[in-house]
Tab-separated table of C-alpha atoms in Angstrom:
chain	number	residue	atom	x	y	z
V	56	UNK	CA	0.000	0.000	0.000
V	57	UNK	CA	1.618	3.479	-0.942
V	58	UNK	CA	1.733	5.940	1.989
V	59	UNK	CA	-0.292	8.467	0.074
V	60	UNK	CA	-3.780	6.419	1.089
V	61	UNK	CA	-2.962	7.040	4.640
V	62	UNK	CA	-4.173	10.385	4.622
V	63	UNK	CA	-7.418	10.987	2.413
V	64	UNK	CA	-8.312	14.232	3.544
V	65	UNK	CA	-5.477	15.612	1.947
V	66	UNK	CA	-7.336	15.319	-1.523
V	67	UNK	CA	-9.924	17.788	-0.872
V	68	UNK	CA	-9.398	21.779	-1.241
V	69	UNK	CA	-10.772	24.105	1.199
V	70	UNK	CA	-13.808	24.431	-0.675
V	71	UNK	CA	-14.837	21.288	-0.955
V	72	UNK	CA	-13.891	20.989	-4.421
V	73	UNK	CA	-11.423	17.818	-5.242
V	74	UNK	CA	-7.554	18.305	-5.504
V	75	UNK	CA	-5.363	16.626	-8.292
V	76	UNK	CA	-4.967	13.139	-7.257
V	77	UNK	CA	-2.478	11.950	-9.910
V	78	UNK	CA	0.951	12.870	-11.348
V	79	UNK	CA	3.085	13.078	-14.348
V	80	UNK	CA	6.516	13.151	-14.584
V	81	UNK	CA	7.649	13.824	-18.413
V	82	UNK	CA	11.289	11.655	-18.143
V	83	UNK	CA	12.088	10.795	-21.995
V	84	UNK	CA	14.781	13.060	-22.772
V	85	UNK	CA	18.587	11.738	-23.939
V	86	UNK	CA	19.930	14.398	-20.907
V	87	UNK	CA	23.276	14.933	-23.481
V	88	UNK	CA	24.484	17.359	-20.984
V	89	UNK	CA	25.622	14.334	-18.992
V	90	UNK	CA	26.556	12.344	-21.623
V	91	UNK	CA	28.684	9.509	-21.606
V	92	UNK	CA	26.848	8.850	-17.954
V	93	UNK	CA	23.682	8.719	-19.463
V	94	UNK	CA	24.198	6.458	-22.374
V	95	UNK	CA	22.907	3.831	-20.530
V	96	UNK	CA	21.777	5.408	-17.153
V	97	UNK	CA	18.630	7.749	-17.224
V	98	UNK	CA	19.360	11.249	-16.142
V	99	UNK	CA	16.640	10.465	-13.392
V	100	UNK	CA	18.700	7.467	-11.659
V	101	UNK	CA	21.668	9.718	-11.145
V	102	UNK	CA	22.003	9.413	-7.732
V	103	UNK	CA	21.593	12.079	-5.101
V	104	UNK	CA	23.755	10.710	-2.321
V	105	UNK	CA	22.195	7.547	-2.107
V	106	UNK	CA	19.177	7.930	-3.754
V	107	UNK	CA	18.229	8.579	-7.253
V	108	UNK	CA	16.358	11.782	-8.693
V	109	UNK	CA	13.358	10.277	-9.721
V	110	UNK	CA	12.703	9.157	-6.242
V	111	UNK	CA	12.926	12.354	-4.824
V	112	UNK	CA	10.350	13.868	-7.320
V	113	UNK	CA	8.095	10.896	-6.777
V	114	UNK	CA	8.317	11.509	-2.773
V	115	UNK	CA	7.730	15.334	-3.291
V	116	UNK	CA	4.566	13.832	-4.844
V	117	UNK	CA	3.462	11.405	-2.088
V	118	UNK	CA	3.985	14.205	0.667
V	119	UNK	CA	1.193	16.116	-1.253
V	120	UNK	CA	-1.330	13.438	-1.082
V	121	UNK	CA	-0.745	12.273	-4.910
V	122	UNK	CA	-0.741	8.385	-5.044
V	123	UNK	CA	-1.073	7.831	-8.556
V	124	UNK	CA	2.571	8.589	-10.811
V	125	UNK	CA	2.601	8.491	-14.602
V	126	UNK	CA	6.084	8.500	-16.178
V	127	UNK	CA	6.640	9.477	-19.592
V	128	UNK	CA	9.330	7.620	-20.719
V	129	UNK	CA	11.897	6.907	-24.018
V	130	UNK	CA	13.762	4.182	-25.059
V	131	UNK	CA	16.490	2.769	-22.469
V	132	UNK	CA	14.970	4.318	-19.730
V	133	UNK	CA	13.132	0.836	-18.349
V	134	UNK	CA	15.161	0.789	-15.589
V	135	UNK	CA	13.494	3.735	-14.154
V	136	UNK	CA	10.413	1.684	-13.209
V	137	UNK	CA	12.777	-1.215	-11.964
V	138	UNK	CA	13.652	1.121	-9.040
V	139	UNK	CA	10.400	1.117	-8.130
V	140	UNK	CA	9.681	-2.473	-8.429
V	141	UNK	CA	10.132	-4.890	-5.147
V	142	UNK	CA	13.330	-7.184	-5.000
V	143	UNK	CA	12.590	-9.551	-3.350
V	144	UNK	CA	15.959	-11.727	-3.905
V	145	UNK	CA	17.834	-8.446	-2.493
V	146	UNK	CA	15.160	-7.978	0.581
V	147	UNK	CA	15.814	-11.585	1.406
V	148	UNK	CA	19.829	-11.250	1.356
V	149	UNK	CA	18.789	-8.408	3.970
V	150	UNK	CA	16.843	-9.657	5.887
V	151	UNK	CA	19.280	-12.492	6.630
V	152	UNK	CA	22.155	-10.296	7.821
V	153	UNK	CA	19.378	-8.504	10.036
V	154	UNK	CA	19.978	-5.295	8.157
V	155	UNK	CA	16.847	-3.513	8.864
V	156	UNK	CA	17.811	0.018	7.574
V	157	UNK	CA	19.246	-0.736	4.327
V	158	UNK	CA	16.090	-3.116	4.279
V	159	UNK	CA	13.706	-0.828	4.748
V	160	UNK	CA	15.166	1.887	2.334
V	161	UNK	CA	15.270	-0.723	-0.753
V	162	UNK	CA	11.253	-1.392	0.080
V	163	UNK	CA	10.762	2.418	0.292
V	164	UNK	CA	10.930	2.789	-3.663
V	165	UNK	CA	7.674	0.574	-4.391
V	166	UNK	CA	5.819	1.628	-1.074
V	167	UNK	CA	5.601	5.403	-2.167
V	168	UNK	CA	3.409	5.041	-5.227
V	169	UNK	CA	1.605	3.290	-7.828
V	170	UNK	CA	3.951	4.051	-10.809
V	171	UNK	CA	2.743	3.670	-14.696
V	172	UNK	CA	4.342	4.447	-17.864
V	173	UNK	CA	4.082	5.405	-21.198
V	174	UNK	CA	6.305	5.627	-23.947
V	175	UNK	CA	6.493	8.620	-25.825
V	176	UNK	CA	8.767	7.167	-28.962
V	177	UNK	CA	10.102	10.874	-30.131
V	178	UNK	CA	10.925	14.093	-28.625
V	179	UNK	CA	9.102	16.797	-29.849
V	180	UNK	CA	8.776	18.702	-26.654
V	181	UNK	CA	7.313	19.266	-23.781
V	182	UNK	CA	3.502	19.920	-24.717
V	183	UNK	CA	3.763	16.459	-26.936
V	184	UNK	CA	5.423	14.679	-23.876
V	185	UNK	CA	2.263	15.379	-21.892
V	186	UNK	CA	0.138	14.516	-24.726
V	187	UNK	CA	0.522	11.237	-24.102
V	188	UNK	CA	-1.089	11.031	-20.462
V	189	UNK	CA	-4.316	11.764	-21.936
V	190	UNK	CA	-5.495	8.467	-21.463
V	191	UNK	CA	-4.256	8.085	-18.018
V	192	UNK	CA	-5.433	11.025	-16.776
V	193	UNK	CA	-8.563	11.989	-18.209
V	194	UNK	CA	-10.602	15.034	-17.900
V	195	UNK	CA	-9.489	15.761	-14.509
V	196	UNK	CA	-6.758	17.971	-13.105
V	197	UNK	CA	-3.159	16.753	-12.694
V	198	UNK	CA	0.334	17.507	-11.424
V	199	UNK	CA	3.531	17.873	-13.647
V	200	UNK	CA	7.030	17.443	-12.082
V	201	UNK	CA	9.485	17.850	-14.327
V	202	UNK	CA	11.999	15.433	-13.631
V	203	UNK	CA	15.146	16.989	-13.326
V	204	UNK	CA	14.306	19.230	-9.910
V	205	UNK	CA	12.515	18.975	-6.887
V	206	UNK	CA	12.298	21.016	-3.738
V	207	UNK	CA	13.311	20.602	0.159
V	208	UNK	CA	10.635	18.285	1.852
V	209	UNK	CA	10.589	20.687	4.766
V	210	UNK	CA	9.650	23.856	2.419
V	211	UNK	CA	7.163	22.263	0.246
V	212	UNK	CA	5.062	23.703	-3.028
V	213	UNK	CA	3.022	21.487	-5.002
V	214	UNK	CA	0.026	21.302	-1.416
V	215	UNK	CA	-0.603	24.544	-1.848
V	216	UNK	CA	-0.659	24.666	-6.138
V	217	UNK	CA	-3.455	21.902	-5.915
V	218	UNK	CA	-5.291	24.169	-3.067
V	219	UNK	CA	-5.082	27.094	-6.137
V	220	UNK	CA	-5.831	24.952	-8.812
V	221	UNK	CA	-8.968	23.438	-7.305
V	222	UNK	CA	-9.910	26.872	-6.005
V	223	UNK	CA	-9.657	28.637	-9.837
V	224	UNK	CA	-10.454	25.091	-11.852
V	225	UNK	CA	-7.120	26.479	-13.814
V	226	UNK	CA	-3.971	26.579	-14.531
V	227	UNK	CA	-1.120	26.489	-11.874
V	228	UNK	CA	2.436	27.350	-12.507
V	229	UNK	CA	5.072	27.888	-10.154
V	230	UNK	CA	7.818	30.958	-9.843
V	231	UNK	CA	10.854	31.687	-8.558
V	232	UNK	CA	12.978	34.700	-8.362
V	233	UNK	CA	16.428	35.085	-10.580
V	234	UNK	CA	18.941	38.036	-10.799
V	235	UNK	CA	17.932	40.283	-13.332
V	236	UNK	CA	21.056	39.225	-14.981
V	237	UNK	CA	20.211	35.664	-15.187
V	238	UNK	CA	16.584	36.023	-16.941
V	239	UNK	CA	17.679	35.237	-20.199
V	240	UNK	CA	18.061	31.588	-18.848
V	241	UNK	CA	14.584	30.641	-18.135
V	242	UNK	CA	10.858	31.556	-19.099
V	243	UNK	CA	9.444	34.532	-17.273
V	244	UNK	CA	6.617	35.762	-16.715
V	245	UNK	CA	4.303	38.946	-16.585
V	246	UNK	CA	2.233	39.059	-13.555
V	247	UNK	CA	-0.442	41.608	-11.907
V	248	UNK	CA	-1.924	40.721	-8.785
V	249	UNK	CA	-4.236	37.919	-7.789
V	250	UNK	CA	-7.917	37.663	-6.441
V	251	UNK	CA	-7.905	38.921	-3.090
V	252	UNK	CA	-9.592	35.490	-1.919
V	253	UNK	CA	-6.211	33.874	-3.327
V	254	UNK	CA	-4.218	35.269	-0.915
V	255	UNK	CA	-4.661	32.800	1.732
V	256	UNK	CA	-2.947	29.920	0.121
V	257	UNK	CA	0.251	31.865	-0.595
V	258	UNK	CA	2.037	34.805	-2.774
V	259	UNK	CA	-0.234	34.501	-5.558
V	260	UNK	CA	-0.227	35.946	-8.721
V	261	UNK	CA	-2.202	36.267	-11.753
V	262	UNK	CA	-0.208	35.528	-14.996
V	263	UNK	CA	-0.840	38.261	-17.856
V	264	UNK	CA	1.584	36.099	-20.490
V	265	UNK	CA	5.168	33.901	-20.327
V	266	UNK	CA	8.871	34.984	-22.697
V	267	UNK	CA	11.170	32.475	-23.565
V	268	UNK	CA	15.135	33.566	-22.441
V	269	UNK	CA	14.235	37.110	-22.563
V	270	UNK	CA	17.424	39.842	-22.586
V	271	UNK	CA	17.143	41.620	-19.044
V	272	UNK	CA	16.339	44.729	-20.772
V	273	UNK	CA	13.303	42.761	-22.611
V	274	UNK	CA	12.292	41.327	-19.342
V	275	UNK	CA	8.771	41.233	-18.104
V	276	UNK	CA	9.596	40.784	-14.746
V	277	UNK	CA	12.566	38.612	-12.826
V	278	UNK	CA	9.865	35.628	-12.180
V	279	UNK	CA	11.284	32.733	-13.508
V	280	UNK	CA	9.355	29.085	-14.440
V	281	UNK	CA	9.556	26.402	-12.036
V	282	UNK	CA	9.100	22.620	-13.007
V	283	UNK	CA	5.987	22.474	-11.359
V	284	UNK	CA	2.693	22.635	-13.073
V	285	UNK	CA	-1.265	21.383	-12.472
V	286	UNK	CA	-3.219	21.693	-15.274
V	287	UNK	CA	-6.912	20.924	-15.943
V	288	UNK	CA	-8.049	18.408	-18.171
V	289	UNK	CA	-8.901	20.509	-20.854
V	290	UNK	CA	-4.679	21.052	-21.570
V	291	UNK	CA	-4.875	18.049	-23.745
V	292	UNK	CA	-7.463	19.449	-26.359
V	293	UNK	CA	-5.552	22.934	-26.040
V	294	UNK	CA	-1.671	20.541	-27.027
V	295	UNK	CA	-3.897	19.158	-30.197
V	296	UNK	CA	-4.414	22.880	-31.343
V	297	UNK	CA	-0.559	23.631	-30.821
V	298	UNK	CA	1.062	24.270	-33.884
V	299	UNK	CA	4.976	23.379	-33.584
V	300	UNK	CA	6.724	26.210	-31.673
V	301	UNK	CA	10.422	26.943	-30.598
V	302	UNK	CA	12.458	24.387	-32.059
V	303	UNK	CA	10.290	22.919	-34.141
V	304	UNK	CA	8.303	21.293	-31.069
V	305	UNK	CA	5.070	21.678	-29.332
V	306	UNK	CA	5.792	23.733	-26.417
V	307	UNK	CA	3.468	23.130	-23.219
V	308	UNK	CA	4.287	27.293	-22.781
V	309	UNK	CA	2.411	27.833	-26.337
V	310	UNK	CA	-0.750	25.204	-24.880
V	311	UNK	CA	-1.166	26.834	-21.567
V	312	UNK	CA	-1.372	30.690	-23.597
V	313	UNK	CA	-3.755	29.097	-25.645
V	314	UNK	CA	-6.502	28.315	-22.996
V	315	UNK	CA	-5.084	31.936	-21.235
V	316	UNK	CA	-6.410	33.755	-24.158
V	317	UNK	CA	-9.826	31.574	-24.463
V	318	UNK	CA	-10.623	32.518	-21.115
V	319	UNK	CA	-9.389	29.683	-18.491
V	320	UNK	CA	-7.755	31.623	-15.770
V	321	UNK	CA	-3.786	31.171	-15.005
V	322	UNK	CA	-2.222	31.488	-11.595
V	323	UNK	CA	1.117	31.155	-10.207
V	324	UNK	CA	2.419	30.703	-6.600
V	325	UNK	CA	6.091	32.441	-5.957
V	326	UNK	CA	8.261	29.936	-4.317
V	327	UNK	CA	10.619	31.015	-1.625
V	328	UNK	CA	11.804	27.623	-0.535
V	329	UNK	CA	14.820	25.742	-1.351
V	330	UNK	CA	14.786	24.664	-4.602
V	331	UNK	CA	17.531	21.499	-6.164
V	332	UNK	CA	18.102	22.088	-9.990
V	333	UNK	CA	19.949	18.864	-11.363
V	334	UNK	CA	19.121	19.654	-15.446
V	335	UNK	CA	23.173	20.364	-15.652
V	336	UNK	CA	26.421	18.996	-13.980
V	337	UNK	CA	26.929	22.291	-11.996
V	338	UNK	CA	23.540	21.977	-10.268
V	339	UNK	CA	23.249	18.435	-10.059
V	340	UNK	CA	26.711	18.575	-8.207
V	341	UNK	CA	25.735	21.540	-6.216
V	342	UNK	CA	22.348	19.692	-5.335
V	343	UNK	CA	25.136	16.313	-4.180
V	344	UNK	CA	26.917	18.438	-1.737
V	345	UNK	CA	24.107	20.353	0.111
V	346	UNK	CA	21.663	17.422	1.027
V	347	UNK	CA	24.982	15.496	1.679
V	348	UNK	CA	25.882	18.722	4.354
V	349	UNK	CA	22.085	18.843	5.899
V	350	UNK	CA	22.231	14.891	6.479
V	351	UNK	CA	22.264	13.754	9.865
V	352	UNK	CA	24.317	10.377	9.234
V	353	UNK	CA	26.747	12.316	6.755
V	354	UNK	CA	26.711	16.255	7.447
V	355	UNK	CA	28.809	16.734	10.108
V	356	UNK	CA	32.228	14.731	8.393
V	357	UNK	CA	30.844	15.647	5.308
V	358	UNK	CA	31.214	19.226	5.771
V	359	UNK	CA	34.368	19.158	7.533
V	360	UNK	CA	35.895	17.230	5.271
V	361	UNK	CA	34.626	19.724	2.626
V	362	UNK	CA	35.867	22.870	4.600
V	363	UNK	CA	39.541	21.172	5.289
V	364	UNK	CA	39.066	20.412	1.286
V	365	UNK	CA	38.145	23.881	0.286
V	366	UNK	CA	41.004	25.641	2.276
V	367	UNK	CA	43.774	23.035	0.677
V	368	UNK	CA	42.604	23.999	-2.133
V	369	UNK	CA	42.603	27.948	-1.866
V	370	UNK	CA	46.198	27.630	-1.016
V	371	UNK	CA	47.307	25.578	-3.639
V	372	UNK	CA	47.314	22.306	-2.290
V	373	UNK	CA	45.384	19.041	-3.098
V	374	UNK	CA	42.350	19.266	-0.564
V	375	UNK	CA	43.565	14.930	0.062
């Protein structure tokens, strides 16, 4: 039984109305950032200390009171449902040497979620990526967690989005603020304020209209996109009438303005929390060495070892 079932009430919004109960995680791409790695490892498996990406994501899920994981996947990338599979060969071995912890993390993987797939066999984007849950999820609203980041369990996001998105019957997106420098990195957004009777779920905003890597000069705002999304069913009719955008792919961004400018209302909540970007080596390392500093069983050598490294290093030496 996954966790999520534990704790019903957590799928109704305040007003009664039902929240998202299902996920989907779009996890098909090559990741040729990381290349060789991920000729033959999926970008999701790379492992965050001692536990993959993907599982974060999925638990970031759970914690919201979503039960029910679609992955979108490509070819090679099989093994991502493996890690949530039981082994029971490997939970025997354990059980034998009486090793209840390691024991109990291998079973954690399968007891989170139920987990489903689809294949999406090309990638043309992310709109066509989510295309493909259609007949998973239906006509009724659902989370998107882009598979490459997640947030800090202690600081979540995605409980309050489904609060807004069964509030408005909407779209959801999430922000987050970047250096005016850095906007020509990520989609931002124009914003004006939200519905006063928003307010109570969060720093809400109304979103007037999205640009792709603007110049900071060309910048609507410094509000940039987070992986987080919960759409209503109606996004897959709205990817069907999406002509091929930037690159030559059907871009979610173009299928979300669509139903913007037909009249379905678009909201964003501005996240202040801690945010883990793995997309690219830098963050993915970056994301390594801070959960590996805030563990219990690890932090305190881990960031002595990393302070004694740092100062070797600064003076020339070999931080060994």
């Amino acid at each position: 039984m996954s966790e999520h079932s534990a704790n019903p009430s957590s799928t109704v919004a305040a007003n009664g109305r039902p929240l998202a109960v299902k996920a989907v995680i779009p996890a098909a791409g090559l990741a040729t950032r990381f290349l060789p790695a991920t000729k033959a490892v999926p970008k999701e498996l790379l492992p965050v200390v001692d536990r993959p990406v993907l599982q974060y994501i999925v638990e970031e899920a759970t914690q919201a009171g979503i039960g029910d994981v679609l992955l979108i996947t490509g070819r090679g990338k099989t093994s991502m449902v493996d890690h949530f599979d039981r082994r029971p060969d490997l939970e025997t071995r354990l059980e034998e040497k009486g090793d209840s912890e390691r024991l109990a993390a291998v079973r954690r993987p399968s007891e989170l979620a139920e987990i489903y797939t689809v294949r999406q066999p090309e990638q043309l984007g992310l709109g066509h990526a989510i295309g493909y849950a259609e007949s998973h999820v239906g006509d009724q609203p659902f989370a998107v967690l882009l598979g490459d980041e997640f947030v800090k369990p202690s600081e979540p996001l995605l409980p309050a989005m489904l609060e807004l998105q069964a509030r408005t019957g909407g779209v959801v997106l999430a922000f987050f603020e970047v250096d005016p420098s850095e906007t020509k990195r990520y989609g931002i957004a124009s914003v004006e304020p939200a519905e006063s009777e928003l307010t109570d779920i969060g720093e809400v905003v109304k979103v007037t209209g999205m640009v792709e890597k603007p110049q900071p000069e060309d910048a609507p705002s410094n509000l940039a996109v987070l992986g987080r999304y919960v759409l209503p069913g109606k996004i897959f009719d709205a990817i069907r009438r999406t002509k091929p955008g930037s690159g030559g792919e059907i871009q979610l961004t173009d299928a979300m303005e669509l139903l913007r400018t037909e009249g379905v209302p678009v909201h964003a909540i501005v996240y202040r929390g801690t945010r883990y970007d793995t997309g690219m080596p830098l963050g993915y390392l970056q994301t390594v060495v801070q959960i590996a500093a805030e563990r219990e069983d690890l932090g305190t050598e881990f960031r002595s070892w990393l302070a004694d490294f740092v100062k070797a290093d600064a003076a020339g030496g070999s931080g060994t």
